Amino acid sequence: MRSRSASPLAGSPLSPLSAKLEGAVTTDICGKKDSHALRLDKEAVEAIRKARLHQKVSTAIFFESNGGQAKAEATLPEIRLAVAEPDLDVGNVETALEALSTTCYYLSAENNRYRFSLSPNLNKLLADRRASVQSPRVEERIRAEVQKVFTEGKGIIDRIYFANKSGQIPDVARVTLVVLPPDYAAADKVTRLFVDAATKEHGSSARTFKSGLIWAVPEGADSLRDDARKVLAWEDVADEETDLRLDEGQQRQLAESLKKAQRDIKRRYGAHTRTSCSSARTASGRLSI
């Protein structure tokens, strides 16, 4: 009896085409502990996990797109029919398809039509480029995006970026927004001690204009780094677009993915930043400048 996690091609003589497809199957469907569909099922909500829906959907697509049919693809209605059962919530099929489309390395999706192919898709290219993005580039990009976010607007507030010493923050009779470095997390004791000290002091002197300071403190840097690495990876893929010989569908997907990644990192800092006035340090929220 074949294991539930065994490859659909296991135990059968492999034609040259099947042998090439084996890599796609074990990477995206089953046959390895870290196969994408297997992992997605383990991480899914109970209804999807118990139904093994990611594995069923991906297997259905595989056979529809590589089983000798006239059209080497599976449409959404065909996938629904293939995995249908009495207690299945049909809406979960779309949920599984969305997760598979953004995770699998050999699955192509366009206009509700899905197919497995021999060539790796943009997800695979993204994963490879992300692994090669060096940390200094990530930190540089985060700081550039942070400055871009807080430079927008026509407010009269002065801005001080990435201060880590009280003397870097002017002691002047003007409202000043102090944007802390990305690795100064709001929950860290060191960050709170620095904010308290820099509010009271300017270098070795006491600060006169304490109430003019407004602090912008990130909730945490991990999600920012992840978004920055993703943007840089998509940009690297875009730089190689000609050499990669992407088809029209992949070119559209690349443009959309790059635009979304650039938008996400901008929103991330705004959504994960706490603003606090020195005269009322418990206040927090979004800041218009």
Tab-separated table of N, CA and C in Angstrom, residues 152-283:
chain	number	residue	atom	x	y	z
A	152	GLU	N	7.599	62.118	3.204
A	152	GLU	CA	6.367	62.495	2.515
A	152	GLU	C	5.579	63.503	3.349
A	153	GLY	N	4.847	64.341	2.675
A	153	GLY	CA	4.035	65.328	3.371
A	153	GLY	C	4.702	66.699	3.345
A	154	LYS	N	3.927	67.710	3.702
A	154	LYS	CA	4.413	69.087	3.660
A	154	LYS	C	4.395	69.722	5.046
A	155	GLY	N	4.518	68.891	6.075
A	155	GLY	CA	4.487	69.404	7.432
A	155	GLY	C	5.727	70.218	7.766
A	156	ILE	N	5.680	70.953	8.863
A	156	ILE	CA	6.787	71.819	9.267
A	156	ILE	C	7.619	71.168	10.370
A	157	ILE	N	7.363	69.890	10.649
A	157	ILE	CA	8.092	69.186	11.697
A	157	ILE	C	9.502	68.844	11.217
A	158	ASP	N	10.497	69.134	12.051
A	158	ASP	CA	11.860	68.696	11.752
A	158	ASP	C	11.947	67.179	11.914
A	159	ARG	N	12.838	66.569	11.174
A	159	ARG	CA	12.993	65.116	11.233
A	159	ARG	C	14.449	64.754	11.493
A	160	ILE	N	14.662	63.877	12.444
A	160	ILE	CA	15.988	63.353	12.751
A	160	ILE	C	15.924	61.833	12.574
A	161	TYR	N	16.770	61.296	11.701
A	161	TYR	CA	16.698	59.873	11.376
A	161	TYR	C	17.809	59.081	12.061
A	162	PHE	N	17.413	57.986	12.664
A	162	PHE	CA	18.297	56.929	13.148
A	162	PHE	C	19.318	57.411	14.190
A	163	ALA	N	18.884	58.306	15.070
A	163	ALA	CA	19.764	58.759	16.151
A	163	ALA	C	19.971	57.626	17.150
A	164	ASN	N	21.212	57.470	17.617
A	164	ASN	CA	21.484	56.504	18.679
A	164	ASN	C	22.262	57.137	19.832
A	165	LYS	N	22.384	58.477	19.769
A	165	LYS	CA	22.983	59.241	20.859
A	165	LYS	C	22.145	60.490	21.079
A	166	SER	N	21.990	60.889	22.327
A	166	SER	CA	21.134	62.047	22.627
A	166	SER	C	21.655	63.327	21.995
A	167	GLY	N	22.984	63.429	21.826
A	167	GLY	CA	23.566	64.628	21.244
A	167	GLY	C	23.245	64.798	19.768
A	168	GLN	N	22.770	63.740	19.108
A	168	GLN	CA	22.403	63.830	17.691
A	168	GLN	C	21.022	64.455	17.506
A	169	ILE	N	20.312	64.656	18.610
A	169	ILE	CA	18.950	65.213	18.555
A	169	ILE	C	19.016	66.655	19.057
A	170	PRO	N	18.789	67.635	18.184
A	170	PRO	CA	18.928	69.037	18.581
A	170	PRO	C	18.007	69.416	19.747
A	171	ASP	N	18.482	70.313	20.586
A	171	ASP	CA	17.686	70.849	21.691
A	171	ASP	C	17.211	72.231	21.278
A	172	VAL	N	16.125	72.266	20.505
A	172	VAL	CA	15.637	73.522	19.918
A	172	VAL	C	14.146	73.680	20.200
A	173	ALA	N	13.679	74.909	20.052
A	173	ALA	CA	12.270	75.228	20.335
A	173	ALA	C	11.413	74.957	19.098
A	174	ARG	N	11.496	73.742	18.575
A	174	ARG	CA	10.690	73.327	17.432
A	174	ARG	C	10.242	71.882	17.654
A	175	VAL	N	9.107	71.564	17.053
A	175	VAL	CA	8.642	70.176	17.116
A	175	VAL	C	9.558	69.325	16.242
A	176	THR	N	10.084	68.260	16.821
A	176	THR	CA	11.049	67.412	16.119
A	176	THR	C	10.613	65.954	16.188
A	177	LEU	N	10.529	65.337	15.031
A	177	LEU	CA	10.228	63.911	14.947
A	177	LEU	C	11.537	63.136	14.938
A	178	VAL	N	11.715	62.263	15.916
A	178	VAL	CA	12.922	61.450	16.012
A	178	VAL	C	12.578	60.029	15.582
A	179	VAL	N	13.105	59.606	14.452
A	179	VAL	CA	12.850	58.270	13.926
A	179	VAL	C	14.012	57.372	14.333
A	180	LEU	N	13.732	56.410	15.189
A	180	LEU	CA	14.791	55.527	15.670
A	180	LEU	C	15.181	54.488	14.618
A	181	PRO	N	16.386	53.931	14.714
A	181	PRO	CA	16.810	52.888	13.776
A	181	PRO	C	15.874	51.682	13.820
A	182	PRO	N	15.776	50.930	12.727
A	182	PRO	CA	14.851	49.784	12.655
A	182	PRO	C	15.065	48.733	13.736
A	183	ASP	N	16.300	48.586	14.235
A	183	ASP	CA	16.560	47.551	15.233
A	183	ASP	C	16.296	48.016	16.664
A	184	TYR	N	15.761	49.218	16.826
A	184	TYR	CA	15.353	49.703	18.152
A	184	TYR	C	13.882	49.367	18.350
A	185	ALA	N	13.587	48.172	18.803
A	185	ALA	CA	12.199	47.722	18.942
A	185	ALA	C	11.536	48.370	20.153
A	186	ALA	N	10.252	48.707	20.003
A	186	ALA	CA	9.522	49.396	21.071
A	186	ALA	C	9.449	48.570	22.341
A	187	ALA	N	9.427	47.247	22.218
A	187	ALA	CA	9.276	46.394	23.395
A	187	ALA	C	10.583	46.180	24.157
A	188	ASP	N	11.705	46.577	23.557
A	188	ASP	CA	12.996	46.342	24.193
A	188	ASP	C	13.268	47.351	25.303
A	189	LYS	N	13.770	46.869	26.411
A	189	LYS	CA	14.092	47.738	27.545
A	189	LYS	C	15.149	48.766	27.169
A	190	VAL	N	16.142	48.364	26.369
A	190	VAL	CA	17.210	49.280	25.959
A	190	VAL	C	16.637	50.461	25.183
A	191	THR	N	15.644	50.184	24.324
A	191	THR	CA	15.020	51.259	23.548
A	191	THR	C	14.312	52.245	24.467
A	192	ARG	N	13.543	51.732	25.431
A	192	ARG	CA	12.818	52.613	26.351
A	192	ARG	C	13.784	53.453	27.188
A	193	LEU	N	14.875	52.853	27.620
A	193	LEU	CA	15.871	53.597	28.404
A	193	LEU	C	16.505	54.699	27.563
A	194	PHE	N	16.775	54.409	26.286
A	194	PHE	CA	17.365	55.427	25.414
A	194	PHE	C	16.400	56.589	25.201
A	195	VAL	N	15.120	56.273	24.943
A	195	VAL	CA	14.128	57.332	24.733
A	195	VAL	C	14.010	58.204	25.984
A	196	ASP	N	13.956	57.584	27.153
A	196	ASP	CA	13.861	58.347	28.403
A	196	ASP	C	15.086	59.240	28.599
A	197	ALA	N	16.268	58.663	28.361
A	197	ALA	CA	17.498	59.424	28.580
A	197	ALA	C	17.632	60.564	27.574
A	198	ALA	N	17.336	60.286	26.287
A	198	ALA	CA	17.488	61.313	25.261
A	198	ALA	C	16.432	62.405	25.388
A	199	THR	N	15.295	62.095	26.020
A	199	THR	CA	14.276	63.105	26.268
A	199	THR	C	14.750	64.088	27.346
A	200	LYS	N	15.492	63.584	28.285
A	200	LYS	CA	15.951	64.415	29.407
A	200	LYS	C	17.300	65.079	29.144
A	201	GLU	N	18.084	64.495	28.243
A	201	GLU	CA	19.450	64.970	28.069
A	201	GLU	C	19.753	65.307	26.610
A	202	HIS	N	20.684	66.229	26.441
A	202	HIS	CA	21.244	66.533	25.117
A	202	HIS	C	22.753	66.473	25.265
A	203	GLY	N	23.330	65.327	24.912
A	203	GLY	CA	24.739	65.116	25.175
A	203	GLY	C	24.979	65.033	26.673
A	204	SER	N	25.879	65.881	27.157
A	204	SER	CA	26.189	65.898	28.586
A	204	SER	C	25.387	66.938	29.346
A	205	SER	N	24.469	67.622	28.673
A	205	SER	CA	23.671	68.682	29.299
A	205	SER	C	22.220	68.247	29.442
A	206	ALA	N	21.503	68.935	30.316
A	206	ALA	CA	20.072	68.684	30.447
A	206	ALA	C	19.350	69.260	29.235
A	207	ARG	N	18.328	68.558	28.759
A	207	ARG	CA	17.568	69.044	27.602
A	207	ARG	C	16.549	70.073	28.054
A	208	THR	N	16.493	71.203	27.360
A	208	THR	CA	15.573	72.291	27.716
A	208	THR	C	14.194	72.068	27.106
A	209	PHE	N	14.157	71.707	25.820
A	209	PHE	CA	12.883	71.619	25.102
A	209	PHE	C	12.450	70.153	24.965
A	210	LYS	N	12.107	69.548	26.082
A	210	LYS	CA	11.721	68.135	26.106
A	210	LYS	C	10.403	67.889	25.381
A	211	SER	N	9.452	68.795	25.563
A	211	SER	CA	8.102	68.555	25.043
A	211	SER	C	8.014	68.691	23.532
A	212	GLY	N	9.097	69.123	22.882
A	212	GLY	CA	9.064	69.257	21.432
A	212	GLY	C	9.405	67.982	20.691
A	213	LEU	N	9.744	66.911	21.418
A	213	LEU	CA	10.169	65.666	20.770
A	213	LEU	C	8.993	64.703	20.559
A	214	ILE	N	8.931	64.158	19.363
A	214	ILE	CA	7.986	63.091	19.043
A	214	ILE	C	8.815	61.907	18.538
A	215	TRP	N	8.589	60.754	19.133
A	215	TRP	CA	9.396	59.580	18.816
A	215	TRP	C	8.629	58.623	17.898
A	216	ALA	N	9.312	58.118	16.904
A	216	ALA	CA	8.762	57.062	16.041
A	216	ALA	C	9.628	55.827	16.254
A	217	VAL	N	9.025	54.798	16.848
A	217	VAL	CA	9.771	53.612	17.252
A	217	VAL	C	9.163	52.381	16.585
A	218	PRO	N	9.965	51.587	15.862
A	218	PRO	CA	9.408	50.386	15.218
A	218	PRO	C	9.014	49.329	16.238
A	219	GLU	N	7.947	48.599	15.937
A	219	GLU	CA	7.526	47.504	16.803
A	219	GLU	C	8.520	46.349	16.741
A	220	GLY	N	9.181	46.196	15.615
A	220	GLY	CA	10.159	45.127	15.457
A	220	GLY	C	10.735	45.172	14.055
A	221	ALA	N	11.929	44.605	13.888
A	221	ALA	CA	12.625	44.724	12.604
A	221	ALA	C	12.509	43.485	11.727
A	222	ASP	N	12.090	42.345	12.275
A	222	ASP	CA	12.107	41.099	11.507
A	222	ASP	C	11.220	41.178	10.270
A	223	SER	N	9.998	41.671	10.443
A	223	SER	CA	9.081	41.746	9.300
A	223	SER	C	9.569	42.767	8.276
A	224	LEU	N	10.192	43.856	8.752
A	224	LEU	CA	10.748	44.843	7.838
A	224	LEU	C	11.884	44.241	7.005
A	225	ARG	N	12.745	43.486	7.658
A	225	ARG	CA	13.852	42.849	6.936
A	225	ARG	C	13.331	41.856	5.902
A	226	ASP	N	12.293	41.112	6.273
A	226	ASP	CA	11.728	40.137	5.345
A	226	ASP	C	11.169	40.835	4.109
A	227	ASP	N	10.442	41.953	4.318
A	227	ASP	CA	9.878	42.691	3.188
A	227	ASP	C	10.971	43.325	2.333
A	228	ALA	N	12.007	43.863	2.981
A	228	ALA	CA	13.103	44.479	2.232
A	228	ALA	C	13.837	43.442	1.392
A	229	ARG	N	14.074	42.269	1.969
A	229	ARG	CA	14.749	41.200	1.222
A	229	ARG	C	13.904	40.772	0.022
A	230	LYS	N	12.599	40.741	0.216
A	230	LYS	CA	11.705	40.347	-0.880
A	230	LYS	C	11.724	41.370	-2.004
A	231	VAL	N	11.687	42.656	-1.666
A	231	VAL	CA	11.753	43.707	-2.683
A	231	VAL	C	13.053	43.600	-3.476
A	232	LEU	N	14.160	43.460	-2.769
A	232	LEU	CA	15.459	43.373	-3.432
A	232	LEU	C	15.535	42.144	-4.344
A	233	ALA	N	14.962	41.037	-3.890
A	233	ALA	CA	14.975	39.820	-4.712
A	233	ALA	C	14.168	40.009	-5.986
A	234	TRP	N	12.968	40.606	-5.866
A	234	TRP	CA	12.154	40.860	-7.061
A	234	TRP	C	12.878	41.815	-8.005
A	235	GLU	N	13.546	42.829	-7.460
A	235	GLU	CA	14.287	43.762	-8.310
A	235	GLU	C	15.436	43.060	-9.026
A	236	ASP	N	16.088	42.120	-8.348
A	236	ASP	CA	17.156	41.350	-8.994
A	236	ASP	C	16.607	40.498	-10.136
A	237	VAL	N	15.436	39.891	-9.904
A	237	VAL	CA	14.802	39.111	-10.974
A	237	VAL	C	14.464	40.023	-12.153
A	238	ALA	N	13.921	41.211	-11.860
A	238	ALA	CA	13.557	42.158	-12.916
A	238	ALA	C	14.785	42.587	-13.721
A	239	ASP	N	15.932	42.744	-13.055
A	239	ASP	CA	17.164	43.126	-13.751
A	239	ASP	C	17.612	42.037	-14.727
A	240	GLU	N	17.225	40.796	-14.452
A	240	GLU	CA	17.634	39.675	-15.298
A	240	GLU	C	16.507	39.227	-16.233
A	241	GLU	N	15.470	40.038	-16.343
A	241	GLU	CA	14.271	39.624	-17.087
A	241	GLU	C	14.589	39.179	-18.506
A	242	THR	N	15.441	39.916	-19.201
A	242	THR	CA	15.773	39.562	-20.589
A	242	THR	C	16.511	38.232	-20.657
A	243	ASP	N	17.487	38.047	-19.792
A	243	ASP	CA	18.275	36.814	-19.798
A	243	ASP	C	17.433	35.602	-19.398
A	244	LEU	N	16.437	35.820	-18.545
A	244	LEU	CA	15.601	34.716	-18.073
A	244	LEU	C	14.584	34.260	-19.111
A	245	ARG	N	14.366	35.102	-20.132
A	245	ARG	CA	13.427	34.770	-21.211
A	245	ARG	C	12.044	34.421	-20.669
A	246	LEU	N	11.509	35.301	-19.865
A	246	LEU	CA	10.181	35.099	-19.289
A	246	LEU	C	9.120	35.240	-20.364
A	247	ASP	N	8.052	34.438	-20.255
A	247	ASP	CA	6.944	34.594	-21.198
A	247	ASP	C	6.081	35.782	-20.764
A	248	GLU	N	5.064	36.098	-21.548
A	248	GLU	CA	4.254	37.285	-21.272
A	248	GLU	C	3.551	37.197	-19.916
A	249	GLY	N	3.055	35.997	-19.593
A	249	GLY	CA	2.382	35.825	-18.312
A	249	GLY	C	3.339	36.053	-17.144
A	250	GLN	N	4.557	35.542	-17.260
A	250	GLN	CA	5.551	35.729	-16.202
A	250	GLN	C	5.994	37.182	-16.100
A	251	GLN	N	6.064	37.870	-17.234
A	251	GLN	CA	6.418	39.288	-17.216
A	251	GLN	C	5.359	40.104	-16.486
A	252	ARG	N	4.088	39.782	-16.721
A	252	ARG	CA	3.003	40.479	-16.010
A	252	ARG	C	3.058	40.170	-14.519
A	253	GLN	N	3.283	38.891	-14.197
A	253	GLN	CA	3.356	38.496	-12.789
A	253	GLN	C	4.525	39.179	-12.091
A	254	LEU	N	5.656	39.287	-12.778
A	254	LEU	CA	6.825	39.935	-12.200
A	254	LEU	C	6.537	41.402	-11.909
A	255	ALA	N	5.936	42.090	-12.861
A	255	ALA	CA	5.626	43.511	-12.671
A	255	ALA	C	4.662	43.710	-11.501
A	256	GLU	N	3.630	42.858	-11.423
A	256	GLU	CA	2.654	42.961	-10.343
A	256	GLU	C	3.283	42.628	-8.993
A	257	SER	N	4.113	41.596	-8.952
A	257	SER	CA	4.741	41.179	-7.703
A	257	SER	C	5.717	42.232	-7.195
A	258	LEU	N	6.470	42.830	-8.098
A	258	LEU	CA	7.422	43.875	-7.706
A	258	LEU	C	6.693	45.087	-7.161
A	259	LYS	N	5.623	45.480	-7.831
A	259	LYS	CA	4.841	46.632	-7.361
A	259	LYS	C	4.226	46.360	-5.991
A	260	LYS	N	3.719	45.150	-5.792
A	260	LYS	CA	3.121	44.790	-4.500
A	260	LYS	C	4.173	44.776	-3.395
A	261	ALA	N	5.357	44.222	-3.677
A	261	ALA	CA	6.411	44.165	-2.671
A	261	ALA	C	6.863	45.562	-2.269
A	262	GLN	N	6.967	46.461	-3.235
A	262	GLN	CA	7.358	47.843	-2.940
A	262	GLN	C	6.286	48.543	-2.115
A	263	ARG	N	5.039	48.244	-2.399
A	263	ARG	CA	3.938	48.836	-1.629
A	263	ARG	C	3.896	48.264	-0.215
A	264	ASP	N	4.151	46.968	-0.088
A	264	ASP	CA	4.064	46.308	1.220
A	264	ASP	C	5.093	46.837	2.204
A	265	ILE	N	6.323	47.063	1.747
A	265	ILE	CA	7.347	47.520	2.685
A	265	ILE	C	7.048	48.937	3.165
A	266	LYS	N	6.453	49.745	2.307
A	266	LYS	CA	6.075	51.096	2.719
A	266	LYS	C	4.977	51.045	3.772
A	267	ARG	N	4.007	50.185	3.557
A	267	ARG	CA	2.907	50.055	4.525
A	267	ARG	C	3.382	49.419	5.821
A	268	ARG	N	4.339	48.521	5.706
A	268	ARG	CA	4.802	47.795	6.881
A	268	ARG	C	5.361	48.743	7.938
A	269	TYR	N	6.176	49.696	7.528
A	269	TYR	CA	6.772	50.580	8.529
A	269	TYR	C	5.702	51.472	9.152
A	270	GLY	N	4.754	51.947	8.340
A	270	GLY	CA	3.684	52.766	8.908
A	270	GLY	C	2.816	51.990	9.877
A	271	ALA	N	2.566	50.708	9.564
A	271	ALA	CA	1.687	49.896	10.408
A	271	ALA	C	2.388	49.385	11.652
A	272	HIS	N	3.721	49.288	11.619
A	272	HIS	CA	4.469	48.704	12.730
A	272	HIS	C	5.372	49.734	13.412
A	273	THR	N	4.901	50.996	13.446
A	273	THR	CA	5.649	52.046	14.110
A	273	THR	C	4.778	52.686	15.179
A	274	ARG	N	5.342	52.835	16.349
A	274	ARG	CA	4.652	53.479	17.451
A	274	ARG	C	5.159	54.899	17.589
A	275	THR	N	4.240	55.864	17.652
A	275	THR	CA	4.629	57.256	17.833
A	275	THR	C	4.297	57.681	19.245
A	276	SER	N	5.187	58.459	19.842
A	276	SER	CA	5.011	58.843	21.230
A	276	SER	C	5.565	60.231	21.473
A	277	CYS	N	4.789	61.067	22.146
A	277	CYS	CA	5.253	62.390	22.521
A	277	CYS	C	5.988	62.309	23.851
A	278	SER	N	7.042	63.092	23.982
A	278	SER	CA	7.839	63.025	25.200
A	278	SER	C	7.057	63.481	26.417
A	279	SER	N	6.051	64.311	26.204
A	279	SER	CA	5.275	64.792	27.341
A	279	SER	C	4.137	63.852	27.699
A	280	ALA	N	3.892	62.885	26.861
A	280	ALA	CA	2.826	61.909	27.136
A	280	ALA	C	3.232	60.601	26.487
A	281	ARG	N	4.228	59.922	27.057
A	281	ARG	CA	4.901	58.824	26.393
A	281	ARG	C	4.045	57.581	26.220
A	282	THR	N	2.917	57.519	26.870
A	282	THR	CA	2.066	56.338	26.711
A	282	THR	C	1.205	56.437	25.467
A	283	ALA	N	1.137	57.613	24.865
A	283	ALA	CA	0.316	57.768	23.666
A	283	ALA	C	0.994	57.069	22.497
